[in-house]
Structures are given as C-alpha cells and as structure tokens.
XYZ file of C-alpha atoms in Angstrom:
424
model
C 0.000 0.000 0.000
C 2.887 2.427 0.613
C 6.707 2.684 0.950
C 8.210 4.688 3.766
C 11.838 6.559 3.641
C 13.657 8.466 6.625
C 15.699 11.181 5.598
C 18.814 12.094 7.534
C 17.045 14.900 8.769
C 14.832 12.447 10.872
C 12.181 13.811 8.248
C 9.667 10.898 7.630
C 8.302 10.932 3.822
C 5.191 8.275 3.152
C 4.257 7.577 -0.818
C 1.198 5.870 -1.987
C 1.300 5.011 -5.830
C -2.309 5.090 -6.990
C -1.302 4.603 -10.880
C -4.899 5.010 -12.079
C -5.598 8.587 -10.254
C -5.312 12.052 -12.361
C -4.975 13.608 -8.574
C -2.248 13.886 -6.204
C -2.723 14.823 -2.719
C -0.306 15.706 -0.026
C -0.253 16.563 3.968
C 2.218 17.706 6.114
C 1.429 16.450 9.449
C 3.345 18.178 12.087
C 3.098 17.290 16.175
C 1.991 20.421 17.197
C -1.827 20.919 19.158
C -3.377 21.987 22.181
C -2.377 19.312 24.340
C 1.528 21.091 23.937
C 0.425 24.447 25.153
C -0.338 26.277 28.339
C -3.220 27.734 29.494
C -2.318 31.144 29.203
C -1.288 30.411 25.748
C -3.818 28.547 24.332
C -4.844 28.678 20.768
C -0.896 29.010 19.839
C -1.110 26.171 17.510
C -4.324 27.061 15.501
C -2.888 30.696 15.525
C 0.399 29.308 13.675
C -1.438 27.121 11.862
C -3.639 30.132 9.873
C -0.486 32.278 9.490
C 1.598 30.950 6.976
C -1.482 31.132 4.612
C -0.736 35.157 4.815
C 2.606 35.074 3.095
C 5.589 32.885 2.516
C 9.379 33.823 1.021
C 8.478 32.542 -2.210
C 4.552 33.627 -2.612
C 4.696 36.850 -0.453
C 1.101 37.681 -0.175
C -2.357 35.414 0.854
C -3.426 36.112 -2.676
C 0.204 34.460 -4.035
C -0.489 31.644 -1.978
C -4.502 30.554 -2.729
C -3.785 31.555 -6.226
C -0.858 29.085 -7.088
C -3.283 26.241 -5.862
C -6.284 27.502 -6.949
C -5.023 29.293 -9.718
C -4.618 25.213 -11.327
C -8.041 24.015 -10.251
C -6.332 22.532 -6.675
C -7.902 22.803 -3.092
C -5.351 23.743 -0.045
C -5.800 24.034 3.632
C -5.049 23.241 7.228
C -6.396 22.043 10.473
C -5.150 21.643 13.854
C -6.432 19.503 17.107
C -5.415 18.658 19.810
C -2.425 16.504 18.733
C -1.554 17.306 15.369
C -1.762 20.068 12.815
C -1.948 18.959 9.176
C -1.004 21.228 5.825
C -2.636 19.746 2.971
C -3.325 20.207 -0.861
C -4.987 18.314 -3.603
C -4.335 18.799 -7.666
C -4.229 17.822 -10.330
C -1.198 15.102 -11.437
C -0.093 17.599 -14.003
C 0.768 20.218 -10.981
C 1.966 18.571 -8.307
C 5.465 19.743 -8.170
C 4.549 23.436 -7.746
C 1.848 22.799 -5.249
C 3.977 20.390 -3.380
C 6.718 23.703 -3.695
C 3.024 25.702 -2.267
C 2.894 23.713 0.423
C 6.621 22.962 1.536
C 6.698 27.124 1.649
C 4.232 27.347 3.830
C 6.088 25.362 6.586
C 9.635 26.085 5.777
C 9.286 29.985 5.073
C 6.811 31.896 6.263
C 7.163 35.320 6.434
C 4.837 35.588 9.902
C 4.576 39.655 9.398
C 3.806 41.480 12.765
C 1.109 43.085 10.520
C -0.669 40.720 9.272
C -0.674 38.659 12.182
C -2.662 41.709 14.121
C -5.330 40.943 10.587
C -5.146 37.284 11.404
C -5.991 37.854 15.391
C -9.150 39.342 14.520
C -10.210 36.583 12.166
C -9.368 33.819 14.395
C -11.419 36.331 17.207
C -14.349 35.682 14.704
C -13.933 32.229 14.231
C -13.961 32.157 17.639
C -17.277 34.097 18.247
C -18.944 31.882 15.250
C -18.330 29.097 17.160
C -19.448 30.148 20.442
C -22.887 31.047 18.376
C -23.508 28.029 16.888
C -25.036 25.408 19.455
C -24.346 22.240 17.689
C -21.062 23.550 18.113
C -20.717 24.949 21.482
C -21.936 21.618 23.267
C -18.791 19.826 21.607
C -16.860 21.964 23.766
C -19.133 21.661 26.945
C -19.036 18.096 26.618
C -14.857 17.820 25.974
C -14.895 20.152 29.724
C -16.665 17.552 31.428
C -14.530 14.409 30.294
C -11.375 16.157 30.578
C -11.420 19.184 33.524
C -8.844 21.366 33.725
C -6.340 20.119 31.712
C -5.594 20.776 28.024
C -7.702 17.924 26.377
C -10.732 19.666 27.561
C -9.754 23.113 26.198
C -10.916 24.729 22.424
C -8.187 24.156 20.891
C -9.103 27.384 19.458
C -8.265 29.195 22.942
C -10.098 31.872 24.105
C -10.691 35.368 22.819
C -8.208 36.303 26.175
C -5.874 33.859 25.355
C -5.182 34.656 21.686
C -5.364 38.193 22.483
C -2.239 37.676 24.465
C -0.748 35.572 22.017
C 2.571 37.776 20.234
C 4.994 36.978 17.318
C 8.088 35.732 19.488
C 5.935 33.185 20.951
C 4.515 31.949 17.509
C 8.227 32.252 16.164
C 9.659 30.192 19.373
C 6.862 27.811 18.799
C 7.250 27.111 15.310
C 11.259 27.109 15.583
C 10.416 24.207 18.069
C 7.604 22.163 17.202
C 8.098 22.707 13.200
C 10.855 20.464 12.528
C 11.623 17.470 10.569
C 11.726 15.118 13.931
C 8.496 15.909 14.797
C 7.287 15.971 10.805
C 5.576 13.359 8.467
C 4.846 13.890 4.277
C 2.673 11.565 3.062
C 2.236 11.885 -0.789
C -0.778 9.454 -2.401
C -1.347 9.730 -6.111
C 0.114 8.895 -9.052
C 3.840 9.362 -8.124
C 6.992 7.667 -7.673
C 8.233 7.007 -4.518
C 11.890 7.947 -5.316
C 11.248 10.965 -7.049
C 9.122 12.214 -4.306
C 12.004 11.470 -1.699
C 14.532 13.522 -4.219
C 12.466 16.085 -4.075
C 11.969 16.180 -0.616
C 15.398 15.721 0.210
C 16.621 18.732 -2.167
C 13.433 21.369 -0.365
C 14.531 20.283 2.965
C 17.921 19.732 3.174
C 18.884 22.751 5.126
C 15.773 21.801 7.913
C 17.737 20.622 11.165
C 15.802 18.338 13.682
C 15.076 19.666 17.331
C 14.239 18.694 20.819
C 10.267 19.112 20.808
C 7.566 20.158 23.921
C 6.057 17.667 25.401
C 2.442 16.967 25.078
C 0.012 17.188 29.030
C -0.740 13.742 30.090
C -4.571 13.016 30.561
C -5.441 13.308 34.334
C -8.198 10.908 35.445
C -10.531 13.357 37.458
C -12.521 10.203 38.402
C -13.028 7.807 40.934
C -11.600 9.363 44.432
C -10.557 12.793 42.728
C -13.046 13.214 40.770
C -14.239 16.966 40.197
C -16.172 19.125 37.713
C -19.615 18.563 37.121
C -21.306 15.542 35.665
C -23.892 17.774 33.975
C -23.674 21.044 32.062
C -26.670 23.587 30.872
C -26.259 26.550 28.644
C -29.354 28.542 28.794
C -30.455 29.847 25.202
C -33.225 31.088 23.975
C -33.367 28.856 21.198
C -35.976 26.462 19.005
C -33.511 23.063 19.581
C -31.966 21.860 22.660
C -28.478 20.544 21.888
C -27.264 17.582 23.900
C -23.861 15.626 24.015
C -23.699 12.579 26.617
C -20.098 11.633 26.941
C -18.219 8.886 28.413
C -14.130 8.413 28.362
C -13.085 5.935 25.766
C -10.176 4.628 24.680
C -6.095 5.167 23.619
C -5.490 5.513 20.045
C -2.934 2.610 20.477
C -5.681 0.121 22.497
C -6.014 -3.724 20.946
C -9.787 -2.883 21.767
C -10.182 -0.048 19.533
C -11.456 -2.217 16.603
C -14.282 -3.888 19.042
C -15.097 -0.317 20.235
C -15.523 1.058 16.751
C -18.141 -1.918 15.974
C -19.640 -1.163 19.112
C -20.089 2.271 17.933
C -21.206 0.999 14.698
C -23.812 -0.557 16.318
C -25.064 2.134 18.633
C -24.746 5.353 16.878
C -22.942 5.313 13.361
C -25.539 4.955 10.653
C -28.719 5.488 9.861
C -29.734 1.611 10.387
C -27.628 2.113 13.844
C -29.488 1.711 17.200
C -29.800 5.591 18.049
C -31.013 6.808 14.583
C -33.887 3.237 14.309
C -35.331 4.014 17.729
C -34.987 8.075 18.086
C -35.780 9.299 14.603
C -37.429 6.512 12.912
C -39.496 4.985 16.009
C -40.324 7.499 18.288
C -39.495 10.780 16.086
C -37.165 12.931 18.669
C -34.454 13.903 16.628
C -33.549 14.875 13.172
C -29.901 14.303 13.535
C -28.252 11.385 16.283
C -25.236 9.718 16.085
C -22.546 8.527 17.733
C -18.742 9.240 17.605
C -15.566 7.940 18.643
C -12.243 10.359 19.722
C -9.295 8.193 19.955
C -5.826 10.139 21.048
C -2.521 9.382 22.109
C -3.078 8.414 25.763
C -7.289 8.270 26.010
C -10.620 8.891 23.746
C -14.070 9.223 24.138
C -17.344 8.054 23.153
C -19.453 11.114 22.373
C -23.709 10.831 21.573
C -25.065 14.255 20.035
C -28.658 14.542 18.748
C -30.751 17.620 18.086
C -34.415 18.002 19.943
C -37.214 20.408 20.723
C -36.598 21.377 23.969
C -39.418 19.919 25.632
C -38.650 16.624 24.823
C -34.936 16.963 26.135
C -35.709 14.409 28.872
C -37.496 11.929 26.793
C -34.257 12.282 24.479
C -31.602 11.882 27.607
C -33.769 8.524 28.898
C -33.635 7.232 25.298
C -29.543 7.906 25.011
C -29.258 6.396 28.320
C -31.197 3.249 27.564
C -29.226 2.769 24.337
C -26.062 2.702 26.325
C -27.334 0.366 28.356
C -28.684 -1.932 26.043
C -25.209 -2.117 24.545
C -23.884 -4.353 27.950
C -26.219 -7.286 26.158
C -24.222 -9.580 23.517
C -24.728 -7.940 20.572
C -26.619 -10.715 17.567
C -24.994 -11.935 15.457
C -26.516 -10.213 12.601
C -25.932 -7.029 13.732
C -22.177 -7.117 14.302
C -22.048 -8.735 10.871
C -23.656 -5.517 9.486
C -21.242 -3.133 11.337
C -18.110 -4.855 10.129
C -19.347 -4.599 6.603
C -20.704 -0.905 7.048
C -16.695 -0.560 8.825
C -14.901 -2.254 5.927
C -17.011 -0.577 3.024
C -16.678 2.919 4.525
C -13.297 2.511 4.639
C -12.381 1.104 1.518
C -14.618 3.798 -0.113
C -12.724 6.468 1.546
C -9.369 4.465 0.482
C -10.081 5.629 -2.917
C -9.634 9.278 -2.357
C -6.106 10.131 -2.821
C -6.380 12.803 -0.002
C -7.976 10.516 2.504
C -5.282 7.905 1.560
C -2.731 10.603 2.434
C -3.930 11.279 5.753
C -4.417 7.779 6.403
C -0.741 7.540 6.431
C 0.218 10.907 7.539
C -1.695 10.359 11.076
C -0.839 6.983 11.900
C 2.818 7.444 11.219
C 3.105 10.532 13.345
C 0.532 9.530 15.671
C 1.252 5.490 16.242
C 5.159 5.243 14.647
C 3.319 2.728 12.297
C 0.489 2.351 9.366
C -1.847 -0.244 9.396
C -2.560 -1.480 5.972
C -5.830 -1.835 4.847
C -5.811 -5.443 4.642
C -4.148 -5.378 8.043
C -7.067 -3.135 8.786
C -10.200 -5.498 7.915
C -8.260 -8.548 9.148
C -8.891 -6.837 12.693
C -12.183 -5.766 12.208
C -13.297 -9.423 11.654
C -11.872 -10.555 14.403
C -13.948 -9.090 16.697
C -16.202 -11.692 18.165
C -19.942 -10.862 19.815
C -17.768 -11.428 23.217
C -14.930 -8.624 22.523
C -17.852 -6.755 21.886
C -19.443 -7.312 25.056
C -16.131 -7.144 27.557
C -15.370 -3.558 25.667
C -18.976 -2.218 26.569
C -18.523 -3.642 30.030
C -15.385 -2.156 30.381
C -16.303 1.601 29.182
C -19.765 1.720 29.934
C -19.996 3.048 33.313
C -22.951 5.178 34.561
C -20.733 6.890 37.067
C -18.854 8.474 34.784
C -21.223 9.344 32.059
C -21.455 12.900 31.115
C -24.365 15.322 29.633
C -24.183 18.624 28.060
C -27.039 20.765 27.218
C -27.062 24.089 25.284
C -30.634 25.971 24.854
C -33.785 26.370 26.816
C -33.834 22.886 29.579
C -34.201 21.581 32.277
C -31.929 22.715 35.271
C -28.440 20.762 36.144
C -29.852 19.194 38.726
C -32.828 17.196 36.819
C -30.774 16.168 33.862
C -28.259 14.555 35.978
C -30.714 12.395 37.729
C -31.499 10.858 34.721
C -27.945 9.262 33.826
C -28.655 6.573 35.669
C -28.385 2.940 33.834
C-alpha cells in the first residue's frame, strides 16, 4: 500500500502510488496541538497554523499563496487539534510539483509579518465568536470540559478570545522554531507518483531543515473515581428552538487492541442510519432529526461522544432514550448485527481508500501519531476478528454510569434534573 523513507534529517516521507488517479494529494502532518500548550497560551497552535497562509518567502502575499493552488483548479488548507496540525493540498497530477513547492513554503518559510498577524488575530477572534454562536457547536466543547477538567484535552483548541489576544509573534516564532521540525514531521504523498522521485524532491526542499528537541504533550489526568471533580452535567441557557445535547463517556487510547471492538460497538449504537440511536430516536419514536454517535481516539485516552438535536421539551425523553441505548449495549450484541457493522466498517473505509487525499492522511496520522500504518488489509483482518464477546467485555469495560457525562445548550431543564437521569 505504501513505501516509507527516513531522511537524515529524521524527516519521515510516506508515498502511496495510486497509478490510475489524475490527482495527487499531499499533507504535512506536524506534532503540534493543544495538548503542547499552556493555558495562558492557548490557541498558539491554531494561531500558527492560519499564518503561513498570509505570506511565505516565495509567494509573499495570501493572494500568491490561494492563487498558485487555486489558480490550477487545486484545493489547499489546514487544520489543527489537539495533537496534530496537518497542511494539505490536492491537484491535479499535471501540478503537483509546484503545489507540493506551495505547500513545503508554507512550513519552511513563512514570512509571519507582525502586521498581518494583528489581521489574522481578529479573524481567528471571529472564528472564535462563530463558534461560540452556533449550538451544535458549542456543546462539543461543553461536553470535551466535562470528560477532561482542567487540563488541556478539555480546552478549544481554538483558545479563548483572552488567550489569543495575548498571544505575540516571538511566541509563535519560538513555537514554530520548536515544534516545526523534521523530527516531529511526516509527508505523506498518495497519487500517481513515484516514490523515489518524491524522496529527491523532498530531500533537495529540505535539506537545510535541522531536527530539534520538541515540547512535550500534558498527560490526561483521570478526574474520576476518588478525585473526581467538575460537574457531571452542564446547561447553557439559550433562547433557542432546539436543545443541543452531548452525553459523553471516556473511551479509549489511540494505540488500544480494543479499539477495533469499540468502533463496531459504535457501529452498532450510533454510526448509521440503520444504527441503534437513529432506528429508535428518529425513525421509532421521532425525537431527533440528527443522532449519532462518535468515537475520539488520542494518544493516551478517547471518548465516546452521543449528540442529537431536539425540541426542547422533549430533552428528557431524548436523555432517557440515550441512556437506555447505552445500556442496552452491555447485552451480547446478535450476530446479525455485528455482521452488518463490520461490513458498514470495511465498506466505509475502503470507499474512503479511494480518495487520494484521505489515503494521504491515512498515512500521515498513523505514522506521526502510532510510529506505524496499518494497511488496509491489516485493517479489515482486525475488524473481523472481533467476536460478539470482545464486543461485550469492551462495553462492560467503558460503559460506566458513574462516569457518564451530559451537556445541554438551549432552553432545559436545570443541572440538577438532567443529571438524575444518567442513571443505567
């Protein structure tokens, strides 16, 4: 599926030859995220991660920079979370050597102007605010601050308007210097390419980029049990038409042998529209427009996360029929019904597997991430593994009332009454 070269540099470069694909795609995956900042600077990483896109040596303006992707038909852009902050671009096979040039700029030479980062703080301000005004949005956070209190996991990885205020171009220079280096750096090219060339041209763009000593990433803290703090249940007051609610457990290391058994058991409960969540509270008892169920996996703990979308007097009706869901997942699971969440598992992925941008970050993340890429075969030989019994032991092992947690943003019930009912 892929061939793998380390540069002397440390500098990890991934290829995936897709010969029958007119696109390339490429992402830079970096180690740089939330979980390596302070509190007083956080938002550092999603600052740094938006200002490159304002200027590099070699394209000198935001306009240089969209244009030479854009400009040939190609989509570019980033993201950052907690863990990891990924460049990326898709084009056209005809262009890839002066997007891959685009994107290589981007991390290597940025010009991070005093000026235009002062532009760039009040955009991220608003992206902030846009955020904080969309619901659907705003209970993801609520939700992450009750699994994770107080530490950096349970943090925007936005920051706060405060916190980016404060935020000035030493720090994101320091930062950068740091975290942006080819230790702590993974290319993953998937297209129609040649795994050699790629590394050539890798090796001649970077050969001047030294490898550093890195931050280290906060630990989870387990706020449960005997130190347990926080709340179990959080309400937002709006005046709204929908109440948005997020129940929330802890889940799982990105690394766990369970993982595959937990993602069936998500397939099961929430991931779907013939999963357990959408049959009963859209289709049978018509709660919800939109219910699912989601999975966070990191480097040292997860989640399982259960959103859905109600009229706000039927908020407790919705909680009872989350809660009994979870429940119901401590049965053995028929057979029948694990069958159709491996093969919903395997097809979504091998659909996905086609996209030379997904394939990319397929091996991007897991390299950085894990040290290691799973092939896809590798992949669906764990997936049917996974008896009705791994199944079972998983829910019994993550399932636990006590530390279930609910967030609620619009017009609700008080704290108080929604906790009472998260109760298996």
């Amino acid at each position: 599926m892929f061939q793998r070269t380390v540069l002397d540099n440390q500098l990890r470069v991934l290829t995936s030859a897709m010969p029958n694909s007119t696109s390339v795609s490429v992402t830079i995956s970096v180690g740089a995220g939330s979980r390596y900042e302070t509190e007083d600077m956080a938002g550092l990483s999603h600052f740094l991660e938006h200002l490159p896109f304002k200027g590099t040596e070699n394209w000198p303006t935001a306009r240089h920079v969209s244009e030479a992707i854009e400009g040939v038909g190609g989509v570019m852009n980033a993201s950052t979370d907690r863990e990891v902050t990924v460049f990326w671009c898709k084009v056209a096979r005809l262009h890839f050597t002066q997007a891959f040039s685009v994107l290589m700029d981007l991390v290597l030479n940025p010009l991070l102007d005093p000026v235009e980062m002062e532009k760039e703080r009040e955009v991220i301000q608003e992206e902030l605010r846009m955020t904080y005004d969309y619901p659907s949005h705003r209970v993801d956070l609520l939700i992450d601050g009750l699994l994770w209190p107080e530490q950096a996991m349970g943090r925007d990885v936005g920051g706060t308007l405060e916190s980016v205020a404060c935020i000035n171009v030493d720090q994101v220079r320091n930062y950068m210097l740091q975290q942006y280096n080819p230790a702590n750096t993974v290319i993953a090219v998937a297209g129609n390419v040649d795994h050699d060339a790629v590394v050539e041209l890798i090796s001649d763009i970077t050969r001047n980029w030294q490898p550093r000593d890195c931050l280290s990433w906060q630990p989870v803290e387990d706020y449960y049990g005997e130190r347990g703090i926080g709340s179990v249940a959080r309400l937002e007051q709006r005046h709204a038409d929908q109440a948005h609610i997020c129940l929330g457990l802890p889940g799982i290391s990105l690394a766990d042998p369970d993982r595959y058994a937990l993602s069936l058991l998500n397939g099961v409960l929430g991931d779907g529209m013939s999963s357990r969540l959408f049959l009963n509270l859209r289709e049978e008892q018509g709660l919800a427009y939109d219910v699912a169920s989601s999975l966070g996996l990191f480097r040292d703990c997860g989640s399982l996360v259960v959103y859905c979308g109600v009229e706000p007097r039927k908020t407790v009706e919705a909680v009872q029929a989350v809660v009994s869901e979870l429940s119901g997942m401590r049965d053995p699971v028929p057979a029948a019904e694990l069958k159709k969440a491996k093969e919903f598992s395997k097809g979504r992925l091998m659909l996905r597997m086609e996209d030379t941008r997904s394939v990319a970050a397929w091996l991007g993340g897991q390299e950085l991430l894990l040290g290691r890429v799973s092939t896809i075969d590798e992949t669906v030989e764990n997936i049917d593994r996974v008896e009705a019994g791994d199944v079972a032991r998983v829910a019994e092992r993550l399932l636990d009332p006590d530390k279930l947690r609910l967030a609620v943003v619009g017009p609700s019930e008080g704290e108080k009454e929604l906790q009472k009912l998260l109760r298996f």
